[in-house]
Short mmCIF file of C-alpha atoms in Angstrom, two decimals:
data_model
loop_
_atom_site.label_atom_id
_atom_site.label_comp_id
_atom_site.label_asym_id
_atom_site.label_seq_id
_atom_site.Cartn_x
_atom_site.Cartn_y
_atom_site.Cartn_z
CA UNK S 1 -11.16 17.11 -14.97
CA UNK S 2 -13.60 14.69 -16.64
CA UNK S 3 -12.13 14.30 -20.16
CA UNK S 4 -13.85 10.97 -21.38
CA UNK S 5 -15.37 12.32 -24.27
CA UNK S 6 -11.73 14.00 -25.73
CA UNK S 7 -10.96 12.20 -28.57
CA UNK S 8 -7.61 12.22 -30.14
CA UNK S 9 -7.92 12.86 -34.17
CA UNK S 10 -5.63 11.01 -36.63
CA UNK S 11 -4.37 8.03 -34.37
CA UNK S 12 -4.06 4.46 -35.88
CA UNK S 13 -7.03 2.50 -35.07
CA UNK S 14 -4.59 -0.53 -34.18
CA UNK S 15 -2.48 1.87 -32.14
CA UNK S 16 -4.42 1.09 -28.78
CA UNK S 17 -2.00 4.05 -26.74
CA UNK S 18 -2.55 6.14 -29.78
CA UNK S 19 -6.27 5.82 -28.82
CA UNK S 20 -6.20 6.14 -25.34
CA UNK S 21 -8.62 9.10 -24.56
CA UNK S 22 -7.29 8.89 -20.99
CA UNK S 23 -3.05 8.34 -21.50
CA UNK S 24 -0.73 10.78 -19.76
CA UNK S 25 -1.84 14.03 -21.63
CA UNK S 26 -0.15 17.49 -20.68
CA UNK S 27 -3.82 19.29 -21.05
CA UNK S 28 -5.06 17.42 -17.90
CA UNK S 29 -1.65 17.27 -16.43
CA UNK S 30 -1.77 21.46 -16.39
CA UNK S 31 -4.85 20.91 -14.85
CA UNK S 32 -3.72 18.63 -12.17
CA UNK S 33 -0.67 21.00 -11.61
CA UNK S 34 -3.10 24.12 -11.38
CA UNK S 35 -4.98 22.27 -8.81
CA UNK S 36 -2.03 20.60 -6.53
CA UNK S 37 0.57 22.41 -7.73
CA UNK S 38 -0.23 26.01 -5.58
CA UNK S 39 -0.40 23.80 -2.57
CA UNK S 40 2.98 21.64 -2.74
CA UNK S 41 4.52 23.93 -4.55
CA UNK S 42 4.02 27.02 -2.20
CA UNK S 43 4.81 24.99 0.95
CA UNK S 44 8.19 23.85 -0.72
CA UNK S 45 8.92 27.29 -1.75
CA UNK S 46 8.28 28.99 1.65
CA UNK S 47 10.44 26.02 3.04
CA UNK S 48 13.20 26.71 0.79
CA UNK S 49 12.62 30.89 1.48
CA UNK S 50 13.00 30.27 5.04
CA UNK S 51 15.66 28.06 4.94
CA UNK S 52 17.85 30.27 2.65
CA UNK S 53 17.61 33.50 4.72
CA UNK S 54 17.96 31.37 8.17
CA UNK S 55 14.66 31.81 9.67
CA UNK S 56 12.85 29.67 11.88
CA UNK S 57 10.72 27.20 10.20
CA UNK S 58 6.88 27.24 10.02
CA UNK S 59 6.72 23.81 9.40
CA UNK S 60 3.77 22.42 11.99
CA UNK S 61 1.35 25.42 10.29
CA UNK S 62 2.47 25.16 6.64
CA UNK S 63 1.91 21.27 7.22
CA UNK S 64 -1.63 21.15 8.63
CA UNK S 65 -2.27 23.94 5.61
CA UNK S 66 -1.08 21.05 3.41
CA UNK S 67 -3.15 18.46 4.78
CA UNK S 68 -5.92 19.73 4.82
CA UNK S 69 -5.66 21.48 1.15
CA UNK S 70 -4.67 17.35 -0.27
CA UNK S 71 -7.28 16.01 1.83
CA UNK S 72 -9.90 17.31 -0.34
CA UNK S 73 -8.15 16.06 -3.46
CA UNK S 74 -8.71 12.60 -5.41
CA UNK S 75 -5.99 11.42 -6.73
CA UNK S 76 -2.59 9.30 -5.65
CA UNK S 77 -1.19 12.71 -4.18
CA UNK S 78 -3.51 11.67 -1.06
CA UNK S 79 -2.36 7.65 -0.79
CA UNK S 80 1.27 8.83 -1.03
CA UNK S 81 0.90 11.77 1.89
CA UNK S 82 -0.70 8.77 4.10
CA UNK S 83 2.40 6.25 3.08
CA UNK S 84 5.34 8.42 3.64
CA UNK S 85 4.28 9.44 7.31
CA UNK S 86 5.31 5.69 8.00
CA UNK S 87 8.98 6.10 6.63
CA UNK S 88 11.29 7.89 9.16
CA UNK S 89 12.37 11.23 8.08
CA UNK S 90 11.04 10.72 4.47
CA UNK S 91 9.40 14.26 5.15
CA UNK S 92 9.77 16.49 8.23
CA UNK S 93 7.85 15.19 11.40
CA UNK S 94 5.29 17.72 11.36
CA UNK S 95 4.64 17.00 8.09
CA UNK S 96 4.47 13.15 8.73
CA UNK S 97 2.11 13.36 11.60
CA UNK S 98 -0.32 15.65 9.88
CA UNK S 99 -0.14 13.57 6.38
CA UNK S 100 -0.87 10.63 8.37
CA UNK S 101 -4.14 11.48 9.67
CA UNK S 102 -5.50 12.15 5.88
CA UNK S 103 -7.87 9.55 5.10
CA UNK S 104 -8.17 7.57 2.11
CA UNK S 105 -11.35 8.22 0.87
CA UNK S 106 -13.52 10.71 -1.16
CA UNK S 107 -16.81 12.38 -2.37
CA UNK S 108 -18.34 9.99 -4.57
CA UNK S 109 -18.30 11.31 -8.36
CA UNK S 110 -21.75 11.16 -10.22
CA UNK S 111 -23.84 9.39 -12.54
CA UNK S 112 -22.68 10.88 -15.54
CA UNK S 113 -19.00 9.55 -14.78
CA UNK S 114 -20.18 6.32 -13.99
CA UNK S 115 -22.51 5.88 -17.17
CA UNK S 116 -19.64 7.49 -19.18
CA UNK S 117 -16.87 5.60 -17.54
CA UNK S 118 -19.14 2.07 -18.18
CA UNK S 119 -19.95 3.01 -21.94
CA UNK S 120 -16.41 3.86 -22.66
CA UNK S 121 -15.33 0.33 -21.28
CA UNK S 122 -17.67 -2.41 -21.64
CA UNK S 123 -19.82 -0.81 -24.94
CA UNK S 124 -23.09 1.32 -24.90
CA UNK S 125 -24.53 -1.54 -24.02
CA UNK S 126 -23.12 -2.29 -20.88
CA UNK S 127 -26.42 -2.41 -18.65
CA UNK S 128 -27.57 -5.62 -20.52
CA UNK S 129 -24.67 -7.17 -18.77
CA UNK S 130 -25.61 -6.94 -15.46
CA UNK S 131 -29.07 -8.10 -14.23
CA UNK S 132 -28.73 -4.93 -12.06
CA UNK S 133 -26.77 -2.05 -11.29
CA UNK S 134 -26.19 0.74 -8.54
CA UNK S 135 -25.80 4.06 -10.01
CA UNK S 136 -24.75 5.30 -6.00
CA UNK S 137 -21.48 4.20 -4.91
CA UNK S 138 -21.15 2.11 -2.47
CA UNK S 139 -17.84 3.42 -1.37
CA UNK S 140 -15.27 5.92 -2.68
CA UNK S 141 -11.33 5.89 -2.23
CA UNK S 142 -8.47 7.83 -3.96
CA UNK S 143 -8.46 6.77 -7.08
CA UNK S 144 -11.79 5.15 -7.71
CA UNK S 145 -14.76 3.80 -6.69
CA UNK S 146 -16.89 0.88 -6.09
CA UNK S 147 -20.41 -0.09 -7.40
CA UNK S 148 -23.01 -3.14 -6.37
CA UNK S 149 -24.46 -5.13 -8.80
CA UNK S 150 -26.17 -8.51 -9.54
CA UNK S 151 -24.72 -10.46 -12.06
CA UNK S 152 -27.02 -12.41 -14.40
CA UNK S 153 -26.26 -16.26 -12.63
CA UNK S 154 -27.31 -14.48 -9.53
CA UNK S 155 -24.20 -13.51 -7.93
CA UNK S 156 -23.79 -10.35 -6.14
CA UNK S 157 -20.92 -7.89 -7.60
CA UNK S 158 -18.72 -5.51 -6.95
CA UNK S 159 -17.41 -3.02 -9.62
CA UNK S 160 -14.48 -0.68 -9.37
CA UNK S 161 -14.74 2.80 -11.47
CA UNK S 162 -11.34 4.11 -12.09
CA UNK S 163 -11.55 7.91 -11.51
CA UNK S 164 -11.04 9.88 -15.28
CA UNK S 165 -7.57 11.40 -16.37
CA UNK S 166 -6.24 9.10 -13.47
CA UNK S 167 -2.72 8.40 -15.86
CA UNK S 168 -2.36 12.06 -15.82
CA UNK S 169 -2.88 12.94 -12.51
CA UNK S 170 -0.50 10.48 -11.22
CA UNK S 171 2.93 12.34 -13.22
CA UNK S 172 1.77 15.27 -12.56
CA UNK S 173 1.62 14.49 -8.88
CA UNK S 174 4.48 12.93 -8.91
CA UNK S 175 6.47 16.24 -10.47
CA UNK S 176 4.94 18.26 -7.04
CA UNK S 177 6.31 14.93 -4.87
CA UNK S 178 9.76 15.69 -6.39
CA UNK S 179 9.21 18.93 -5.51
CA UNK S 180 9.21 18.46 -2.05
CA UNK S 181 11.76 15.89 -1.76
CA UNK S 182 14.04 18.00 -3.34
CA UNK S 183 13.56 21.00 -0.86
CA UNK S 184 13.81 18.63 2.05
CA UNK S 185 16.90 17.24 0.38
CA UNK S 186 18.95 20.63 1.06
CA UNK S 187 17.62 20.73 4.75
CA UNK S 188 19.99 17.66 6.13
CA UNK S 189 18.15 15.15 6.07
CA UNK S 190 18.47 11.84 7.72
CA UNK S 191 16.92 9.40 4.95
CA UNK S 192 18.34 10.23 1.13
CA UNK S 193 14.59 9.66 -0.66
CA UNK S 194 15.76 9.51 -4.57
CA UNK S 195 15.16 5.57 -4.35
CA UNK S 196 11.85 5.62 -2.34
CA UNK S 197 10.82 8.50 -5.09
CA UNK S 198 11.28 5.86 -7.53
CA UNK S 199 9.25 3.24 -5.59
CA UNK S 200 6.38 5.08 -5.27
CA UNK S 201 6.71 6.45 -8.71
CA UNK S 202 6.07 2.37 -10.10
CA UNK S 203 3.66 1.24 -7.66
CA UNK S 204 1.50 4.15 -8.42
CA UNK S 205 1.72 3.89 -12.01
CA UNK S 206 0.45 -0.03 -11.51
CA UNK S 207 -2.21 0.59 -8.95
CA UNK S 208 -3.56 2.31 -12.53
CA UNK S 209 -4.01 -0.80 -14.49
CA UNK S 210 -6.65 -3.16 -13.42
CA UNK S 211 -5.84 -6.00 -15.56
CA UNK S 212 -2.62 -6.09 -12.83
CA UNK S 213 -5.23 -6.20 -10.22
CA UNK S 214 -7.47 -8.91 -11.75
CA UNK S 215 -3.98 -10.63 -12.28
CA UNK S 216 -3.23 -9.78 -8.54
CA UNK S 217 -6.84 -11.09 -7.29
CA UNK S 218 -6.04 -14.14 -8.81
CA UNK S 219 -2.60 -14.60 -7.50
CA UNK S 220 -4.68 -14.60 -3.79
CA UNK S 221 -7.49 -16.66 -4.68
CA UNK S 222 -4.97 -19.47 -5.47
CA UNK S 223 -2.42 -18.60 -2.54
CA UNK S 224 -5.80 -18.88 -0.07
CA UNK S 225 -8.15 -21.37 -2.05
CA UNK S 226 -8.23 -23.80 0.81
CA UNK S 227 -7.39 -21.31 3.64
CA UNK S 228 -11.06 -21.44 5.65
CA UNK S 229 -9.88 -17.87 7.09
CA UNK S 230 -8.96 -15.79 4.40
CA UNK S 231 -11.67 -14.88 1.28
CA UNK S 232 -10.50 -13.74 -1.77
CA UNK S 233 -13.28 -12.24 -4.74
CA UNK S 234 -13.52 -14.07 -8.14
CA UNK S 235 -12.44 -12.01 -10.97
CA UNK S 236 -15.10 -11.62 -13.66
CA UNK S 237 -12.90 -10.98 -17.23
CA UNK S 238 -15.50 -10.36 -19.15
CA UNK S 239 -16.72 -7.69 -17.08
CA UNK S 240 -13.24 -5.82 -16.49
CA UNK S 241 -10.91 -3.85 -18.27
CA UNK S 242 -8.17 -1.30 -17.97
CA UNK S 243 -10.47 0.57 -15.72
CA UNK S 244 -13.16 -1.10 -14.50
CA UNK S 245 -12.71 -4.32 -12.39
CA UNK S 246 -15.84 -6.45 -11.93
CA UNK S 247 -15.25 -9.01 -8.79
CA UNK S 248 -17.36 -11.10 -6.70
CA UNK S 249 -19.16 -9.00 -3.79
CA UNK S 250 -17.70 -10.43 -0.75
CA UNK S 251 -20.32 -9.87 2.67
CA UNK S 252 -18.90 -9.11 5.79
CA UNK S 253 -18.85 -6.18 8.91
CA UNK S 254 -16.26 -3.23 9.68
CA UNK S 255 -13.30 -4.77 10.70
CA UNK S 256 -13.97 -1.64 13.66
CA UNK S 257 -17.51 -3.25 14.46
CA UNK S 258 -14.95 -5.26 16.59
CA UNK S 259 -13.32 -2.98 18.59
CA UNK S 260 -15.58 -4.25 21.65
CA UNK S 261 -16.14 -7.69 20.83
CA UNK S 262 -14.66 -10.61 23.03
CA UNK S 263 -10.99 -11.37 23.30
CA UNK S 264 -11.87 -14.46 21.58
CA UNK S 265 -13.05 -12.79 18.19
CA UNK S 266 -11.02 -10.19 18.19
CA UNK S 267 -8.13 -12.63 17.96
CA UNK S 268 -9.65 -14.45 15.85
CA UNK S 269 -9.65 -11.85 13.47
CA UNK S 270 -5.91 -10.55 13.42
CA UNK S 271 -4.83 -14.05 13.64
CA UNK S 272 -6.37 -14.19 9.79
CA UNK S 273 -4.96 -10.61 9.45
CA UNK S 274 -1.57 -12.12 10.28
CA UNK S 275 -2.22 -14.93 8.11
CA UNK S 276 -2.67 -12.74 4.73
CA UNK S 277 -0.24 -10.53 4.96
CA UNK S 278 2.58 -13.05 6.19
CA UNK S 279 1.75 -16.13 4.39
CA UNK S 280 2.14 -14.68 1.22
CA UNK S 281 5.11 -12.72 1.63
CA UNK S 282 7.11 -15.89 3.01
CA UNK S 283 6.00 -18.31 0.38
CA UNK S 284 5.14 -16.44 -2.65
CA UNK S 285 7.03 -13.17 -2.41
CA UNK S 286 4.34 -10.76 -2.40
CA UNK S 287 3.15 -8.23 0.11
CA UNK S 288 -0.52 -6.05 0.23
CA UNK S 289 1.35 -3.08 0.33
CA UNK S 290 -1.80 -0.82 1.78
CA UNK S 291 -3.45 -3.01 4.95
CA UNK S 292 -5.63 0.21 5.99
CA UNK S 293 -8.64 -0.72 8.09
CA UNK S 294 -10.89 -0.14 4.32
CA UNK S 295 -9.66 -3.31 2.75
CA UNK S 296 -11.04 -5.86 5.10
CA UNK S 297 -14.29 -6.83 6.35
CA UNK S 298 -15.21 -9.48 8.38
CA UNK S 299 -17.15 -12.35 8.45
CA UNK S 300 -18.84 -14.79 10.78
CA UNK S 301 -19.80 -17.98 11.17
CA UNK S 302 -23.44 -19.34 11.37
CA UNK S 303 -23.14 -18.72 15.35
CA UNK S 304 -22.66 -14.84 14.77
CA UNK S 305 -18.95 -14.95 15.75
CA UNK S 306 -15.47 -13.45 13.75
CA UNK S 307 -14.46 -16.60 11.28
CA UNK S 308 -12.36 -14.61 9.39
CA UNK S 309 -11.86 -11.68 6.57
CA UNK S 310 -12.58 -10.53 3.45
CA UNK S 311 -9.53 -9.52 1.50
CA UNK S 312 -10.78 -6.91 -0.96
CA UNK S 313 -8.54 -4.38 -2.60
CA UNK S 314 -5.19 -5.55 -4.76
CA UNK S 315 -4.05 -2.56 -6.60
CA UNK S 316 -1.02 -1.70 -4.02
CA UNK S 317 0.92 -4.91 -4.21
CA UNK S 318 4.32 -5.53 -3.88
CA UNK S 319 6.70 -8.80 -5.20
CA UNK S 320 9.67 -9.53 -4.06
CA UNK S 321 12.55 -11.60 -5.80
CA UNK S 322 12.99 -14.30 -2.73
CA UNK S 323 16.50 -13.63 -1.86
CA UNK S 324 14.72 -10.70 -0.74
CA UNK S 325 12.36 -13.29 1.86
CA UNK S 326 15.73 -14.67 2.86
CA UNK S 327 17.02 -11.56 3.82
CA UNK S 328 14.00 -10.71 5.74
CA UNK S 329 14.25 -14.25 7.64
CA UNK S 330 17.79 -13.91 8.12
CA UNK S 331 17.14 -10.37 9.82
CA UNK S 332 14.83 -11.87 12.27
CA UNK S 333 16.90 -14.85 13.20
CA UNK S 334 19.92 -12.39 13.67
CA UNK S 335 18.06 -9.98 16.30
CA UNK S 336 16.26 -13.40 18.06
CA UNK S 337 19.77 -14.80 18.30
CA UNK S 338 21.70 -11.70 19.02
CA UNK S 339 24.26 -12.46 15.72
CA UNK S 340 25.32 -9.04 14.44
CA UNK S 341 27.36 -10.95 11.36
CA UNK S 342 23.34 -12.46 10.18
CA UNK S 343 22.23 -8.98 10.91
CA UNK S 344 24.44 -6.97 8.45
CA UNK S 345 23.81 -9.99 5.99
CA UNK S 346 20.48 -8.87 5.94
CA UNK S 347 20.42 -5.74 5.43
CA UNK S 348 23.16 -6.31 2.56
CA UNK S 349 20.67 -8.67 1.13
CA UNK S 350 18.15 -5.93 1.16
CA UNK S 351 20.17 -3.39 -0.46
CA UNK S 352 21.72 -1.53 1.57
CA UNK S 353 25.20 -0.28 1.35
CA UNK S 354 28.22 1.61 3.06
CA UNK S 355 26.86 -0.36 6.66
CA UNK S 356 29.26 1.19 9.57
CA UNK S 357 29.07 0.04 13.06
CA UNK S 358 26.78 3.36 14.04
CA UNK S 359 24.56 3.13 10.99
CA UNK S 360 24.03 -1.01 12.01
CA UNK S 361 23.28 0.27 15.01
CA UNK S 362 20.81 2.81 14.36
CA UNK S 363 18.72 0.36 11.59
CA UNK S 364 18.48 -1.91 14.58
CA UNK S 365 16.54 0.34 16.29
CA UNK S 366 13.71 0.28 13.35
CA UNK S 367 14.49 -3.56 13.37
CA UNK S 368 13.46 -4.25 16.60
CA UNK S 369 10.56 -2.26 16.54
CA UNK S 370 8.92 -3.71 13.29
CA UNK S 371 10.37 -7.50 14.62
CA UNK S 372 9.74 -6.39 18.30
CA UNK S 373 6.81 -7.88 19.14
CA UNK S 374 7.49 -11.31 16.89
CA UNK S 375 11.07 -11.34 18.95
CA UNK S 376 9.14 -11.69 22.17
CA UNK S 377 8.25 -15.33 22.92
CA UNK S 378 4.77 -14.85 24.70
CA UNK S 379 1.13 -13.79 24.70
CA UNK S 380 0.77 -9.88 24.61
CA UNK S 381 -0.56 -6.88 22.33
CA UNK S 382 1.53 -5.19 19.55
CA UNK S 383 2.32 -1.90 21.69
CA UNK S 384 0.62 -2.14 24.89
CA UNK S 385 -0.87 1.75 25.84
CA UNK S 386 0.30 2.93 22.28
CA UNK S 387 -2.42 5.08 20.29
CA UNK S 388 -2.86 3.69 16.68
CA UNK S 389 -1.87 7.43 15.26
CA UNK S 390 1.47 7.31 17.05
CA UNK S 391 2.67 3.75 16.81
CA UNK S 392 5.95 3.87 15.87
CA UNK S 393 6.59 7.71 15.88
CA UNK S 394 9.33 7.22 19.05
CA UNK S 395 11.82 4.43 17.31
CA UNK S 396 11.03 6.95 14.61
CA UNK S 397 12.11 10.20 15.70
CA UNK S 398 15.22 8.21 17.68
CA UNK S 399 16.49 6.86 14.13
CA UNK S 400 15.68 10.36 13.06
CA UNK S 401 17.94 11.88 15.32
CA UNK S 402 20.73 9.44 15.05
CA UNK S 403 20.88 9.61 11.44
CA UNK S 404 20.96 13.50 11.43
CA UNK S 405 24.86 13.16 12.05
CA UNK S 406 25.49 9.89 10.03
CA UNK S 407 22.85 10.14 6.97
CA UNK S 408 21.90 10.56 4.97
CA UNK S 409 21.00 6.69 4.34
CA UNK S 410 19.47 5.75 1.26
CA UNK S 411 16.47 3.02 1.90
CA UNK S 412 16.76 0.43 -0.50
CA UNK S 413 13.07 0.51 -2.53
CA UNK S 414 11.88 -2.65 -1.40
CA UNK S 415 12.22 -1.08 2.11
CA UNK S 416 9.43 1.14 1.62
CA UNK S 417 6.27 -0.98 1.10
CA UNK S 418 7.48 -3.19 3.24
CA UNK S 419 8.20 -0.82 5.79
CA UNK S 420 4.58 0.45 4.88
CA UNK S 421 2.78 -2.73 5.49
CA UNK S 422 4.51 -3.57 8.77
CA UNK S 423 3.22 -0.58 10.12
CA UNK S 424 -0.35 -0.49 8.63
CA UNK S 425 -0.59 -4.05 10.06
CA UNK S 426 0.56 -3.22 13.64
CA UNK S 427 -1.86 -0.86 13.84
CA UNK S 428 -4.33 -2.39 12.46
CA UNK S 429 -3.31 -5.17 15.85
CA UNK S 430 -3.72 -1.96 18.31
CA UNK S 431 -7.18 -1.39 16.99
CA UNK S 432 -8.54 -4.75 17.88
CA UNK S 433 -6.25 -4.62 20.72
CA UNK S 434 -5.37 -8.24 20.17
CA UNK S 435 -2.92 -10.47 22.40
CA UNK S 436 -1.28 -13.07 20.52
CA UNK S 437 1.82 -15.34 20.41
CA UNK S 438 3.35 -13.46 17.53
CA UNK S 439 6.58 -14.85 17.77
CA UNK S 440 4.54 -18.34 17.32
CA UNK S 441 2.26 -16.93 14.48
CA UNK S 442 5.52 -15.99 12.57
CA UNK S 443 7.38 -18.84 13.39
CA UNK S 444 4.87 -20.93 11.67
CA UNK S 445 4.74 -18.81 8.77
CA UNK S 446 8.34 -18.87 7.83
CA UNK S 447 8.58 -22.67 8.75
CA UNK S 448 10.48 -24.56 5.90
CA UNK S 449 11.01 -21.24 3.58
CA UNK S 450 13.88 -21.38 1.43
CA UNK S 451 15.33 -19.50 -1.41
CA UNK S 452 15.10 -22.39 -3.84
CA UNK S 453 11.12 -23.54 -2.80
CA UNK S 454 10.22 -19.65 -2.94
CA UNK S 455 11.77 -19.59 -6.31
CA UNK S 456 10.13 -22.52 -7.76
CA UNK S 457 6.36 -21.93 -6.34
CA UNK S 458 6.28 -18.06 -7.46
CA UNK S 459 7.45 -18.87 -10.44
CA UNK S 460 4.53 -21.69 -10.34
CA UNK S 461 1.38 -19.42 -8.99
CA UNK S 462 2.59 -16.42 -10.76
CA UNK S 463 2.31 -17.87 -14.23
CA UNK S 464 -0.96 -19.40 -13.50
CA UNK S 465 -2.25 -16.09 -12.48
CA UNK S 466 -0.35 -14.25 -15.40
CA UNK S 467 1.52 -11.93 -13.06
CA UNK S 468 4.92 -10.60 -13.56
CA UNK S 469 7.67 -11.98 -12.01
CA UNK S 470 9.60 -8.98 -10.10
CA UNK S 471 12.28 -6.96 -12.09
CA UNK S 472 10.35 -8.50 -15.11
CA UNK S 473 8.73 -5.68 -17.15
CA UNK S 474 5.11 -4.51 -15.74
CA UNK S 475 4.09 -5.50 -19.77
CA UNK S 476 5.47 -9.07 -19.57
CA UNK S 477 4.17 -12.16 -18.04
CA UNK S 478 4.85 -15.24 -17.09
CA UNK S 479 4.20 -17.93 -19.68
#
């Protein structure tokens, strides 16, 4: 599916889409279909046969046939299996246990794509710009990978290869996706999924463009700049383009290295965890949508012990208009003060509509599991004797159940990635098996939040870092 050297005849020299060797084209589309298209496609049909001449599903073998036929596959089809086991009844449960287990990562493509892939963005002379470079990636992932190399003023560098005919790939994974939801649409399901199609439909699309990423990056690097606990890399511009993102190489150790480390460190380390993902929600309005255990490292001190960690992927990213914040605050100090009126304001705030007295009731099951262990005023783990694979997977299959005779509910988009990161985070916690005060650790993060100072310091540290503001077009910035 390499198609860098395709070039499109006839196009306007000024018209930079027109010139795009590597737009949405239906040639590599077909291709994409050919190759994912048998798999979703067949499983959807033999859901919909079995369903339509009332036969027992086959669900837990045509799901682990489905796993393990994406798990081979580059691509977005893989990140969006993983994301939508976290989402209650998005997908059947068989299907949502096996999907989760895929893991987001991937053979390594060559050194032909990476000398192509370099050529076509920085020039044929791209080697000059680096006083070295790794042909052998240093790691892979679904939709690209990563290269070291030594920039000329000595620093060390990381460079992300964007996989070819990526565009492509995503709509016509996205068509299969559809697919699916629209099979498991006519089986009564709990959770109406038109609205989370369309959520993962745009953050896909931007986890494509890597001048949102460098944008992103930025956003972080000023949120953290004089945050001793959380690194952020330095974008290099001249280095990065549409599809190649050249960044400072930030050192550190498997956050998993830790997993047997003292108490000490391993708190250490998901208090900073805690820090990045909740700081920047509450007071900028943005969420890292995708907190898998590949997108931190650690580092240490000079004494050999945890300091902190290395924040190092910002394609999946979320913003959030702050009366969106407030709504999330609001939720929170509803459940901690047991006022049902603050509750439902919440989730109105959030988006979501036609709220009986059962349907309150069964969101607040989710609720307190996501808010659970910030409710609880004391020192403890996130889910004490609960393997990482399964965390969540009973308030799941109870919402499941309950919204079999009242859904379906439709999840109000910002739901999802938020929903997504809660849970990557938790268990994230229950691999370093940390014990914290996270009722304190969230307390101080939400401490003096607002509507009206969100509004003013987003609009403030987006602009700097030329990143939309949300609902503004993804081609806009702020100026």
């Amino acid at each position: 599916m390499n198609d860098l050297s395709d070039r499109s005849g006839g196009a306007p020299k000024d018209d930079p889409e027109a010139t795009d060797r590597e737009k949405n084209r239906f040639s590599a589309r077909a291709l994409r279909y050919g190759r994912v298209g048998a798999n979703v496609g067949g499983v959807a049909a033999r859901m919909a046969g079995r369903r339509l001449f009332g036969l027992d599903s086959e669900t837990e073998k045509e799901a682990a046939a489905l796993a393990m036929a994406l798990g081979g596959l580059k691509g977005p089809i893989m990140k969006v299996a993983q994301l939508l086991a976290t989402i209650p009844d998005a997908l059947p449960p068989e299907y949502a246990e096996a999907l989760g287990k895929l893991q987001s990562h991937a053979p390594p493509m060559g050194r032909g794509f990476v000398k192509r892939r370099m050529a076509a963005e920085l020039g044929p002379g791209w080697e000059s710009k680096f006083a070295s470079f790794e042909y052998e990636a240093a790691a892979s992932a679904s939709l690209g990978q990563v290269h070291r190399a030594v920039a000329h003023d000595g620093r060390d560098l990381a460079v992300k290869l964007q996989y070819p005919d990526m565009r492509s790939a995503v709509e016509a994974d996205l068509v299969q996706l559809g697919m699916l939801f629209s099979v498991h649409r006519r089986m009564r399901p709990a959770v109406e999924t038109s609205e989370v199609l369309k959520e993962l439909s745009e953050r896909l699309r931007e986890e494509l463009d890597y001048r949102r990423e460098a944008g992103m990056t930025r956003l972080y690097g000023e949120i953290f700049s004089s945050d001793a606990r959380v690194r952020v890399p330095e974008v290099l511009p001249a280095l990065s383009t549409d599809r190649v993102l050249t960044m400072t190489w930030l050192e550190g150790r498997k956050l998993l290295d830790y997993k047997d480390s003292s108490l000490e460190d391993r708190n250490a380390i998901a208090q900073a965890m805690f820090r990045a993902w909740w700081y920047p929600f509450s007071h900028y309005g943005v969420i890292h949508g995708d907190p898998h255990l590949g997108n931190y490292t650690v580092f240490e001190d000079g004494a050999g012990r945890a300091a902190g960690i290395n924040l190092l992927d910002y394609g999946c990213m979320r913003t959030f208009a702050p009366k969106f914040i407030q709504g999330v605050i609001d939720l929170y100090n509803g459940l901690l003060r047991d006022d049902r009126t603050l509750v439902v304001h919440a989730y109105e705030t959030w988006g979501f509509a036609g709220l009986s007295n059962e349907l309150i009731d069964i969101l607040n099951i989710w609720a307190r599991f996501i808010y659970g262990p910030m409710l609880d005023d004391r020192v403890r783990t996130i889910a004490d004797d609960v393997d990482p694979g399964m965390y969540g997977r009973r308030e799941a299959f109870q919402v499941h159940q309950a919204l079999r005779d009242k859904g379906p509910v439709t999840i109000p988009r910002e739901f999802v990635f938020m929903d997504r990161a809660a849970i990557g985070l938790g268990g994230v916690f229950l691999h370093l098996n940390a014990a914290l005060n996270f009722h304190d650790l969230f307390d101080e993060a939400i401490a003096g939040v607002d509507v009206g100072t969100v509004t003013q310091r987003q609009s403030e540290a987006f602009s700097l870092a030329g990143v939309p503001l949300p609902g503004a077009d993804a081609s806009e910035t702020v100026s």
